[in-house]
C-alpha positions as a printed NumPy array, in Angstrom:
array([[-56.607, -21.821,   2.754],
       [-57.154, -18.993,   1.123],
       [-60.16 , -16.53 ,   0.134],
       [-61.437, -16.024,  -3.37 ],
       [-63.12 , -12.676,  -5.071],
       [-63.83 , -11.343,  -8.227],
       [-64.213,  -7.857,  -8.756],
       [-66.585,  -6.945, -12.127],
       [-66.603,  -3.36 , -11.889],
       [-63.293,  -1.521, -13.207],
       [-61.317,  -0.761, -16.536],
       [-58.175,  -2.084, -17.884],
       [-57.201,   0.586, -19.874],
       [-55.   ,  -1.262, -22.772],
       [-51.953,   1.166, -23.392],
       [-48.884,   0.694, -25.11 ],
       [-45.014,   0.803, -23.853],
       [-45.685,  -1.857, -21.456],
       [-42.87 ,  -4.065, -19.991],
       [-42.371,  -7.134, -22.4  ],
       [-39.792,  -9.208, -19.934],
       [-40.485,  -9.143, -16.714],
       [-37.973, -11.474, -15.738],
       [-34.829,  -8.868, -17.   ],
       [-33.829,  -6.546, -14.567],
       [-31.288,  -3.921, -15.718],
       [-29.331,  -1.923, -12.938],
       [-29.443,   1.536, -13.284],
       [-26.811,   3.794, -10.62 ],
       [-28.371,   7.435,  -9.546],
       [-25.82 ,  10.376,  -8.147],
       [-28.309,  11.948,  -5.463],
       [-31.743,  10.545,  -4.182],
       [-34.365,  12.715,  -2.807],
       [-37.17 ,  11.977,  -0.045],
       [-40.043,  14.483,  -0.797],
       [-42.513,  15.031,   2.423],
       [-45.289,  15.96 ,   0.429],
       [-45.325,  11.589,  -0.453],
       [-46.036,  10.931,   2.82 ],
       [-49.823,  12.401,   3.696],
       [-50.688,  13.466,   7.564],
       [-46.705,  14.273,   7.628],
       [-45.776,  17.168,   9.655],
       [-41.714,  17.421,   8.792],
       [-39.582,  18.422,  11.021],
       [-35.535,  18.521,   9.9  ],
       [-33.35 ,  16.069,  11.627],
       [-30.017,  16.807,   9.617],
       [-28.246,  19.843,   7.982],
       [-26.771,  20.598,   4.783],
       [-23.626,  18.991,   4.762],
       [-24.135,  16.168,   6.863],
       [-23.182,  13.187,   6.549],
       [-25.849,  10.37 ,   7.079],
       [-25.698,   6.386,   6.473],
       [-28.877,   4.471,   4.612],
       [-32.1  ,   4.504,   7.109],
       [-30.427,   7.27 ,   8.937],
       [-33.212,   9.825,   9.697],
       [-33.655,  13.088,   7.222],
       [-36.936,  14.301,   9.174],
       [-39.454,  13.074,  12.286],
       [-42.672,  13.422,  12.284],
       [-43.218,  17.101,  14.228],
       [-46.688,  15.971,  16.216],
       [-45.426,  12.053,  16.635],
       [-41.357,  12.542,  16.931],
       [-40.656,   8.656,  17.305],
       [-41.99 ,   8.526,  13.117],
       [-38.765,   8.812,  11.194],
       [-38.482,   9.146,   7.191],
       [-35.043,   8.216,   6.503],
       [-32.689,   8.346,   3.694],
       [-32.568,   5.74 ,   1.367],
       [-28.932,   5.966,   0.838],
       [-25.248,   6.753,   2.701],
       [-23.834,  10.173,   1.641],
       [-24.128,  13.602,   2.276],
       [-26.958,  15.751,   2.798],
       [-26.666,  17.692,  -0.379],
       [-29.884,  19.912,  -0.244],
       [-32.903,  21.307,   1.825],
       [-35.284,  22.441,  -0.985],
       [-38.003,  24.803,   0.709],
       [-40.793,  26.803,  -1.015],
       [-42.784,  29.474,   0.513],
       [-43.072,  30.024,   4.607],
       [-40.091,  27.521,   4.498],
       [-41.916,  24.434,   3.482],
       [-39.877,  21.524,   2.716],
       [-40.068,  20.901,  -0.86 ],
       [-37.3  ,  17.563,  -0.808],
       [-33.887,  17.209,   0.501],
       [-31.45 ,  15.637,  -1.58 ],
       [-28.744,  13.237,  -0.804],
       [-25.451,  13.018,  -2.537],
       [-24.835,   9.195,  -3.133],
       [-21.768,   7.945,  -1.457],
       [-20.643,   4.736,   0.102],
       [-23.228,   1.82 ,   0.705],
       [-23.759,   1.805,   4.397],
       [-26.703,   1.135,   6.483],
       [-28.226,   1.671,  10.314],
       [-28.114,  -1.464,  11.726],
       [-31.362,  -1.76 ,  14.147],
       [-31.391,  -4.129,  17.196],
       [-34.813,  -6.188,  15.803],
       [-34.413,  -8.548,  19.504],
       [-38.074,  -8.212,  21.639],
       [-39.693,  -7.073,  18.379],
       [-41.917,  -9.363,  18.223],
       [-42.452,  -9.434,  22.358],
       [-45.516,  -6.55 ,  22.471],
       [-47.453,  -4.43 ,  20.109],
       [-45.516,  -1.578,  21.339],
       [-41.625,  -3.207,  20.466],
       [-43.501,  -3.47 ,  16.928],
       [-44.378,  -0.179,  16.062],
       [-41.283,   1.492,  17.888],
       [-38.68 ,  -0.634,  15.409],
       [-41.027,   0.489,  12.318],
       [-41.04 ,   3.803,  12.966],
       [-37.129,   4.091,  13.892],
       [-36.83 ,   2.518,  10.511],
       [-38.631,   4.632,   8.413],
       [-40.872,   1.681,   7.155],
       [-44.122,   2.936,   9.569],
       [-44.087,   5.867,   6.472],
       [-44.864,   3.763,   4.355],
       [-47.509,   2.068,   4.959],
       [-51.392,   3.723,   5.518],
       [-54.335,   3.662,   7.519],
       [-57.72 ,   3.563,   6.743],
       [-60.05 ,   6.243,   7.226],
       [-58.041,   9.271,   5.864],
       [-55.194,   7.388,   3.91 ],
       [-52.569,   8.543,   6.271],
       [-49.38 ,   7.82 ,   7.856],
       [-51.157,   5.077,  10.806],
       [-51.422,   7.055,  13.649],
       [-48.78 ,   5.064,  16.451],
       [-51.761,   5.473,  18.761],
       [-54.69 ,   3.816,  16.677],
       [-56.075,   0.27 ,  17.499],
       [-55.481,  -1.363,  14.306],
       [-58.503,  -3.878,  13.578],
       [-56.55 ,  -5.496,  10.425],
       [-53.739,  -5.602,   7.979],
       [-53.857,  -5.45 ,   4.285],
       [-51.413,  -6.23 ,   2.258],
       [-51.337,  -5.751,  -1.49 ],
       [-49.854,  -8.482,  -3.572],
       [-50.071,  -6.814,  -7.409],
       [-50.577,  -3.651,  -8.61 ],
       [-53.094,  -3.636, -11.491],
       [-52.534,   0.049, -12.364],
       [-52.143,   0.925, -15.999],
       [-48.481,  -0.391, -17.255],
       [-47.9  ,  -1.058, -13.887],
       [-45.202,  -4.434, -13.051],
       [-45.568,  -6.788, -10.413],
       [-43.193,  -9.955,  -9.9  ],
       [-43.217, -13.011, -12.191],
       [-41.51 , -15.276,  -9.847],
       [-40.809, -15.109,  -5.925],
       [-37.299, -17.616,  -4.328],
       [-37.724, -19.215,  -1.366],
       [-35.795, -15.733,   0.153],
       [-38.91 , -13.612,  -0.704],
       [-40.968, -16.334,   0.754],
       [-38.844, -16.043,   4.327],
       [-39.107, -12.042,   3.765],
       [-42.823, -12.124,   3.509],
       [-42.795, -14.441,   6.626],
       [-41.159, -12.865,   8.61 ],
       [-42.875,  -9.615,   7.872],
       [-46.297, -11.123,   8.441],
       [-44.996, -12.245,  11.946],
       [-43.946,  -8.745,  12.86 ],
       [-47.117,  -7.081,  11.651],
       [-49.128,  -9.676,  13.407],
       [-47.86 ,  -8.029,  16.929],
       [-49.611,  -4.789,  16.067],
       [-53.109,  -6.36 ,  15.494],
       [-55.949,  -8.587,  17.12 ],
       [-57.519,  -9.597,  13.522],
       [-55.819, -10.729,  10.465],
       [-53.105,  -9.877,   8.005],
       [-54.314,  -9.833,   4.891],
       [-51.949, -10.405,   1.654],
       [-53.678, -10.253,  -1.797],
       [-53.078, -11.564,  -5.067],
       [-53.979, -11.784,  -8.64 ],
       [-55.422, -15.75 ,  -9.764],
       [-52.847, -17.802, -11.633],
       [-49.833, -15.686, -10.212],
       [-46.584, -17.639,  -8.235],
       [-47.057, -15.423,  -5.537],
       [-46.856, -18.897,  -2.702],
       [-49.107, -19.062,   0.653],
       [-47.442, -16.499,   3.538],
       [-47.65 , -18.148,   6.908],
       [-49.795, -16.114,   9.014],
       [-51.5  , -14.165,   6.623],
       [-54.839, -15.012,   4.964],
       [-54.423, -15.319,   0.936],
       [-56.803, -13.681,  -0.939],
       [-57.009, -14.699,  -4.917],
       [-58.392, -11.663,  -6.359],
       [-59.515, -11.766, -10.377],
       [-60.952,  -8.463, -12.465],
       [-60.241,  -5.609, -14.039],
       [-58.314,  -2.273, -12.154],
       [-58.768,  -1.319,  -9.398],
       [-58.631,  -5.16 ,  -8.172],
       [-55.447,  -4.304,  -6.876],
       [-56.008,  -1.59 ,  -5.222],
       [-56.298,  -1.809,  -0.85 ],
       [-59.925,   0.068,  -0.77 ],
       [-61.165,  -2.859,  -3.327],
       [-59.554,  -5.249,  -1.188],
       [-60.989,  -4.416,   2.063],
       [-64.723,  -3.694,   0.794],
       [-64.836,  -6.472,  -0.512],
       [-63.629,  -8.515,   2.666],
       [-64.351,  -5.992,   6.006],
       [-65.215,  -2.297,   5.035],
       [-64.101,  -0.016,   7.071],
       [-66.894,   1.479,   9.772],
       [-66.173,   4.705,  12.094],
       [-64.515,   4.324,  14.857],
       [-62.13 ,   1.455,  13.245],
       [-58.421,   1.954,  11.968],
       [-56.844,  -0.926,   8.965],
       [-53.408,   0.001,   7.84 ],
       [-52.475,  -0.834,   4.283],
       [-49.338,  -1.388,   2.786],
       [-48.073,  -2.995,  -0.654],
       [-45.876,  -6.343,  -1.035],
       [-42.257,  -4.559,  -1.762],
       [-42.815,  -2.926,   1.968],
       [-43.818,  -6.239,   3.463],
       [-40.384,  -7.48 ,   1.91 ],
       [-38.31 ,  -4.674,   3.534],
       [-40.277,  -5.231,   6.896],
       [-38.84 ,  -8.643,   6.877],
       [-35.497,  -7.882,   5.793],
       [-35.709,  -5.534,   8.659],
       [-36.151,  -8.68 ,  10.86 ],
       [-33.918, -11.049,   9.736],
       [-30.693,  -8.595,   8.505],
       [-31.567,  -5.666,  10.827],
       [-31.917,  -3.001,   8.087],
       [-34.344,  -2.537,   5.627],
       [-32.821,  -2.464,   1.879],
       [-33.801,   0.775,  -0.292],
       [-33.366,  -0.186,  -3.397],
       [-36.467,  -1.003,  -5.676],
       [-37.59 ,  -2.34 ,  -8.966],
       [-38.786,   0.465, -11.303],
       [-41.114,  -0.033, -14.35 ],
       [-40.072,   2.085, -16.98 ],
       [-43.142,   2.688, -19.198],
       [-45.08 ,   4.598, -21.906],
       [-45.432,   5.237, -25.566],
       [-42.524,   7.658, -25.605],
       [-40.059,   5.293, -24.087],
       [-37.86 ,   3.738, -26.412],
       [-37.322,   0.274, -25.038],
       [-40.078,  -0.491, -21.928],
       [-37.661,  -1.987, -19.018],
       [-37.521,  -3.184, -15.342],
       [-34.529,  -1.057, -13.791],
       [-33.379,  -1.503, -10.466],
       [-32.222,   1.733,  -8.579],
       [-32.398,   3.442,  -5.171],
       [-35.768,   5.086,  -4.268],
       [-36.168,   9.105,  -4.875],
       [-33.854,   8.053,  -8.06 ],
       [-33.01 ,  10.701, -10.216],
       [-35.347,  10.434, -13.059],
       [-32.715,  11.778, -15.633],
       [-31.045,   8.633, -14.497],
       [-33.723,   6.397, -15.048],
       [-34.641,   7.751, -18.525],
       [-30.913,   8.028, -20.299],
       [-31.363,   7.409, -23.632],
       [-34.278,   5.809, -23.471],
       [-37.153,   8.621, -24.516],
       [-38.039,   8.419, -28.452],
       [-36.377,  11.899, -30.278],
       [-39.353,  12.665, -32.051],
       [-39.635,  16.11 , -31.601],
       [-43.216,  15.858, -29.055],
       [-42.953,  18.028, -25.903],
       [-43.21 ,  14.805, -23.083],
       [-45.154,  14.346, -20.06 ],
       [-43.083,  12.845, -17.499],
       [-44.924,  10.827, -14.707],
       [-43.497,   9.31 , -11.329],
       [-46.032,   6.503, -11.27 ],
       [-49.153,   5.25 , -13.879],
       [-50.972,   7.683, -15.337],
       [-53.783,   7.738, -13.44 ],
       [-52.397,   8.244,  -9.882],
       [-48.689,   9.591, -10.471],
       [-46.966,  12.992, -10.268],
       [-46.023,  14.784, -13.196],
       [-42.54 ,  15.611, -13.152],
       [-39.953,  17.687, -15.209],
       [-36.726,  15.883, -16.781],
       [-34.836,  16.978, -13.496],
       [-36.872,  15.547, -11.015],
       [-36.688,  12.584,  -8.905],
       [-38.561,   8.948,  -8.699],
       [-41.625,   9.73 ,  -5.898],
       [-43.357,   7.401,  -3.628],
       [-44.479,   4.839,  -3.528],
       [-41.245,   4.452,  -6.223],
       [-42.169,   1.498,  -8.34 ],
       [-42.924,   3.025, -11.859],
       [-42.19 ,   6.226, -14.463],
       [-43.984,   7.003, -17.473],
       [-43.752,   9.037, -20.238],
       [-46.561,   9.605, -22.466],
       [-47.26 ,  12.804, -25.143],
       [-47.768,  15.722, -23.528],
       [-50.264,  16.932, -26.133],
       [-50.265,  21.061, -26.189],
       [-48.182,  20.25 , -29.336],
       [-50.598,  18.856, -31.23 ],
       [-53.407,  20.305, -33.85 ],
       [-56.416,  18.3  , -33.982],
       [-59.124,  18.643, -36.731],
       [-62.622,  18.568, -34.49 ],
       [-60.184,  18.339, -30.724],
       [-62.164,  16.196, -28.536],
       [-64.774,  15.732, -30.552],
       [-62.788,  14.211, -32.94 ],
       [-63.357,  10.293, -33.943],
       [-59.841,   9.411, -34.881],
       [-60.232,   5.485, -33.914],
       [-56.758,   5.811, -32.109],
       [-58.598,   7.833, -29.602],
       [-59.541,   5.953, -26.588],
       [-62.296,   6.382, -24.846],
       [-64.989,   4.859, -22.559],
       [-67.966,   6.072, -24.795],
       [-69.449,   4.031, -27.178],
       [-69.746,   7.505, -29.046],
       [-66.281,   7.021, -30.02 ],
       [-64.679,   3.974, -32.567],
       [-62.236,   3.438, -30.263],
       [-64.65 ,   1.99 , -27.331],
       [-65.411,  -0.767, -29.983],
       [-61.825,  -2.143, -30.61 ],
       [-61.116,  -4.407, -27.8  ],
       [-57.619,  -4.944, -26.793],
       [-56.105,  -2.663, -29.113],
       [-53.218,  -0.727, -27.238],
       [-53.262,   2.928, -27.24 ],
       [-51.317,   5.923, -27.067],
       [-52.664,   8.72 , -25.074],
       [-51.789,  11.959, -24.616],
       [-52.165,  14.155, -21.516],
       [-54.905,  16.715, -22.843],
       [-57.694,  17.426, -21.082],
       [-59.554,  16.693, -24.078],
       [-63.123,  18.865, -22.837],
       [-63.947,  21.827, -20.526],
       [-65.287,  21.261, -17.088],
       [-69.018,  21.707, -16.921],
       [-71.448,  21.145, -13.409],
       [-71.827,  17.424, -12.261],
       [-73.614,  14.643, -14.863],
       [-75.424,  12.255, -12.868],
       [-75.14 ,   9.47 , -15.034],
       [-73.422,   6.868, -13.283],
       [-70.363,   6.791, -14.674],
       [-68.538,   7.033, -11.863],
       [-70.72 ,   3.454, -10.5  ],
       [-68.909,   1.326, -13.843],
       [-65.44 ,   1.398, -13.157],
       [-65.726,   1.62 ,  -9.011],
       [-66.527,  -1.559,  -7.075],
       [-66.942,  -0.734,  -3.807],
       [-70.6  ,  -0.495,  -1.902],
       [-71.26 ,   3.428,  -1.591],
       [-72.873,   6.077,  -3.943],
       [-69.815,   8.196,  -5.503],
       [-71.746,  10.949,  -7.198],
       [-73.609,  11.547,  -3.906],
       [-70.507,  11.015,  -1.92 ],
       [-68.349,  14.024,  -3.736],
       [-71.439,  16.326,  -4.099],
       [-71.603,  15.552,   0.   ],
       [-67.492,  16.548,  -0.027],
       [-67.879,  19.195,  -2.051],
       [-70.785,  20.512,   0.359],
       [-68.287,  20.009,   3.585],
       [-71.526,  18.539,   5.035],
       [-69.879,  16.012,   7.274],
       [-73.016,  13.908,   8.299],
       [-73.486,  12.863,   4.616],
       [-69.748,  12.292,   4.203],
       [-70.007,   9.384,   6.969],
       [-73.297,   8.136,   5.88 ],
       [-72.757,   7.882,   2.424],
       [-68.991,   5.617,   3.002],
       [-65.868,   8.815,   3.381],
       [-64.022,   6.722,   5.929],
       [-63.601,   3.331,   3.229],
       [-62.299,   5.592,   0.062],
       [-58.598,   7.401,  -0.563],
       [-57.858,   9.317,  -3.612],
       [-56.582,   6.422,  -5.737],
       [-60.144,   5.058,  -5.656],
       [-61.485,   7.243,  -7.75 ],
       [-58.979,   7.863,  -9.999],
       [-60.534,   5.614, -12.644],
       [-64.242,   7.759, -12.164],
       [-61.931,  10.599, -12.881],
       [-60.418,   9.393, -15.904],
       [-64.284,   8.08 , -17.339],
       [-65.673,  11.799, -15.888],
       [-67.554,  13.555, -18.52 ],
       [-67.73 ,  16.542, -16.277],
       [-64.088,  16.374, -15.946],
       [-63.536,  17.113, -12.385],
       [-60.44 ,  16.188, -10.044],
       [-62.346,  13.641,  -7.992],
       [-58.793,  12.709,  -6.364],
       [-58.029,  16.421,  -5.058],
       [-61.51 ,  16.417,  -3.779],
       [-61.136,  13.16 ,  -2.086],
       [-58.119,  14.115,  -0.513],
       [-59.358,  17.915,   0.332],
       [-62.222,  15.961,   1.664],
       [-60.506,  13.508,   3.614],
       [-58.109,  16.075,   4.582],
       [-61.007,  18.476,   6.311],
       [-62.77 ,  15.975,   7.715],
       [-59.891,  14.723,   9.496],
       [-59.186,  18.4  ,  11.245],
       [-62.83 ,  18.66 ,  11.983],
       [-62.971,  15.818,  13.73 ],
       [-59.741,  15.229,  15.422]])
């Protein structure tokens, strides 16, 4: 049995260098992979290995300083090649030299036995990283009573891939994960997925067939629309490729690192699924396959509304399923600038042509494209987010550090990548995700 919802607010937003087969897979190898700590938010790092050492797949790189049993491990054997730090010694990324392909074996017998067995073997792994809690959209604190599980089943994120068919090996994966991940809570695991997709029924968890526009796959849209999130309570959320390495985990006694990358954008030559290690070199990724056309490039570790912007020699960053690389646009002379209305400009406003022409995929570039003025109240930000709280009122209450209005008006249901579309329709232009996460982020030392 499973649960049905549609979700009416959102926006696709219809651009091209998407993925045309999703059923080809090429293999792409990478000579170092980096782990950066900065991915993982509530993360205090503390180094486990040297410079020089030599350290086998899901062999620890750093703990956790303030909970020391939370590992983040290295997603491949070889040697410890580099500990990047920045000012007052922060650590930037450390970089592993690929070398051969061996793994920490865990002992996965009793894991199942208490809640406790449960969260010890996910954190040895590394896998308790990455998942997230709700309120804060953290690392789950090993000490939170975790009133449900929610798991996402398809990323809906501009260009974004998610798997057109699933063996019966995935199937016993998913199981298996669902059965460990039931230990750690009293209410329900929750697995998600898009109407019409092969994704089959998980024993265990509760299928939900979710239909709309982005952000219908994102976890906050998930859980307001099934149990929002109250003070006091603690969900963890975590996406399907994690579920599947949570049950490898159980059934081969090591979680496999390796990952399925969309390759995307208007600047890519030929749009591709490549399979690689995560923290992949992105130089890697990309060989040969970025158009020579003489436009400065805007490099992206994840979709364009969420990822990081990275240079050519950077490295694939959490949660490591998708690159793309779009115009950077400080190269480019437009008659009018924003105000221009070039039809191949895309845009929310029915001011512009482009609003008007449907389906019609688009190539973006990464300007600005306005100044930054004081706050419109015009309810933009209501359109393209479907959850039950009042966003303008919400970031004016963040903005404010008033803490009372935070909780009232719904701070504890929302992370950073639920306003990301409000950002991108903002006509005053403001980072709604940094102040999310600075909000999130201040609350969370206030309070705790």
């Amino acid at each position: 049995m499973s649960i049905g919802i549609r979700i009416k607010k959102g926006l696709d937003l219809h651009l091209a260098g998407a993925v045309a087969d999703t059923r080809a897979i090429v293999g792409s190898s990478t000579p170092t992979v980096a782990i950066v700590p900065d991915d993982f938010e509530g993360l205090v790092p503390k180094m486990e290995v040297k410079e020089g050492e030599t350290v086998l797949a899901g062999q620890p790189l750093m703990r956790h300083k303030l909970h020391e049993d939370i590992k983040i491990v290295s997603p491949a054997a070889g040697t410890v090649k580099a500990v990047v730090r920045g000012e007052r010694r922060k650590i930037m990324r450390v970089i592993v030299e690929v070398g051969q392909h061996e793994a920490l074996k865990h002992d996965t017998l009793g894991a199942t036995s208490s809640a406790g067995a449960a969260r010890s073997l996910l954190m040895k792994s590394g896998l308790w990283a990455f998942m997230r809690q709700r309120p804060y959209d953290i690392i789950p604190d090993p000490d939170a009573t975790i009133r449900d599980i929610f798991v996402t089943g398809f990323d809906s994120a501009p260009l974004s891939y998610t798997p057109a068919d699933f063996t019966a090996d995935d199937k016993a994966r998913f199981e298996a994960g669902v059965k460990l991940l039931s230990v750690l809570t009293e209410g329900k695991v929750y697995v998600s997925r898009r109407t019409g997709e092969n994704l089959p029924d998980i024993a265990g968890a509760e299928m939900i067939d979710v239909t709309g526009p982005h952000p219908s796959g994102n976890a906050g849209t998930l859980i307001a629309a099934i149990a929002p999130v109250n003070k006091g309570e603690t969900v963890v959320c975590l996406t399907l490729d994690v579920l599947s390495r949570i049950g490898s985990l159980m059934l081969i006694g090591f979680a496999p690192m390796d990952t399925v990358v969309a390759v995307t954008g208007s600047e890519i030559i030929q749009p591709q699924l490549v399979n690689t290690l995560i923290g992949a070199e992105l130089s890697a990724l990309l060989k040969d396959n970025v158009k020579d056309d003489n436009r400065h490039h805007r490099i992206i570790s994840g979709n364009v509304l969420t990822g990081h912007a990275e240079k050519a020699d950077g490295y694939l960053r959490f949660p490591y399923r998708q690159v793309t690389v779009i115009p950077e646009g400080d190269d480019v002379a437009e008659f009018m600038g924003w105000a221009s209305l070039s039809p191949r400009k895309m845009s929310t406003s029915p001011s512009f042509p482009g609003h008007f022409l449907g389906k019609r995929l688009f190539t973006p570039d990464a300007r600005l494209l306005g100044g930054r003025r004081a706050m419109i109240m015009s309810g933009e930000y209501d359109k393209v987010l479907p959850m039950d709280i009042l966003p303008e009122y919400l970031i004016k209450a963040i903005l404010a550090r008033d803490i009372d209005r935070m909780e009232q008006l719904g701070i504890y249901e929302v992370a950073p990548e639920d306003f990301a579309l409000a950002e991108y329709a903002d006509t005053s232009k403001l980072e709604l995700q940094k102040i999310v996460r600075e909000g999130l982020d201040y609350l969370r030392k206030e309070l705790e």
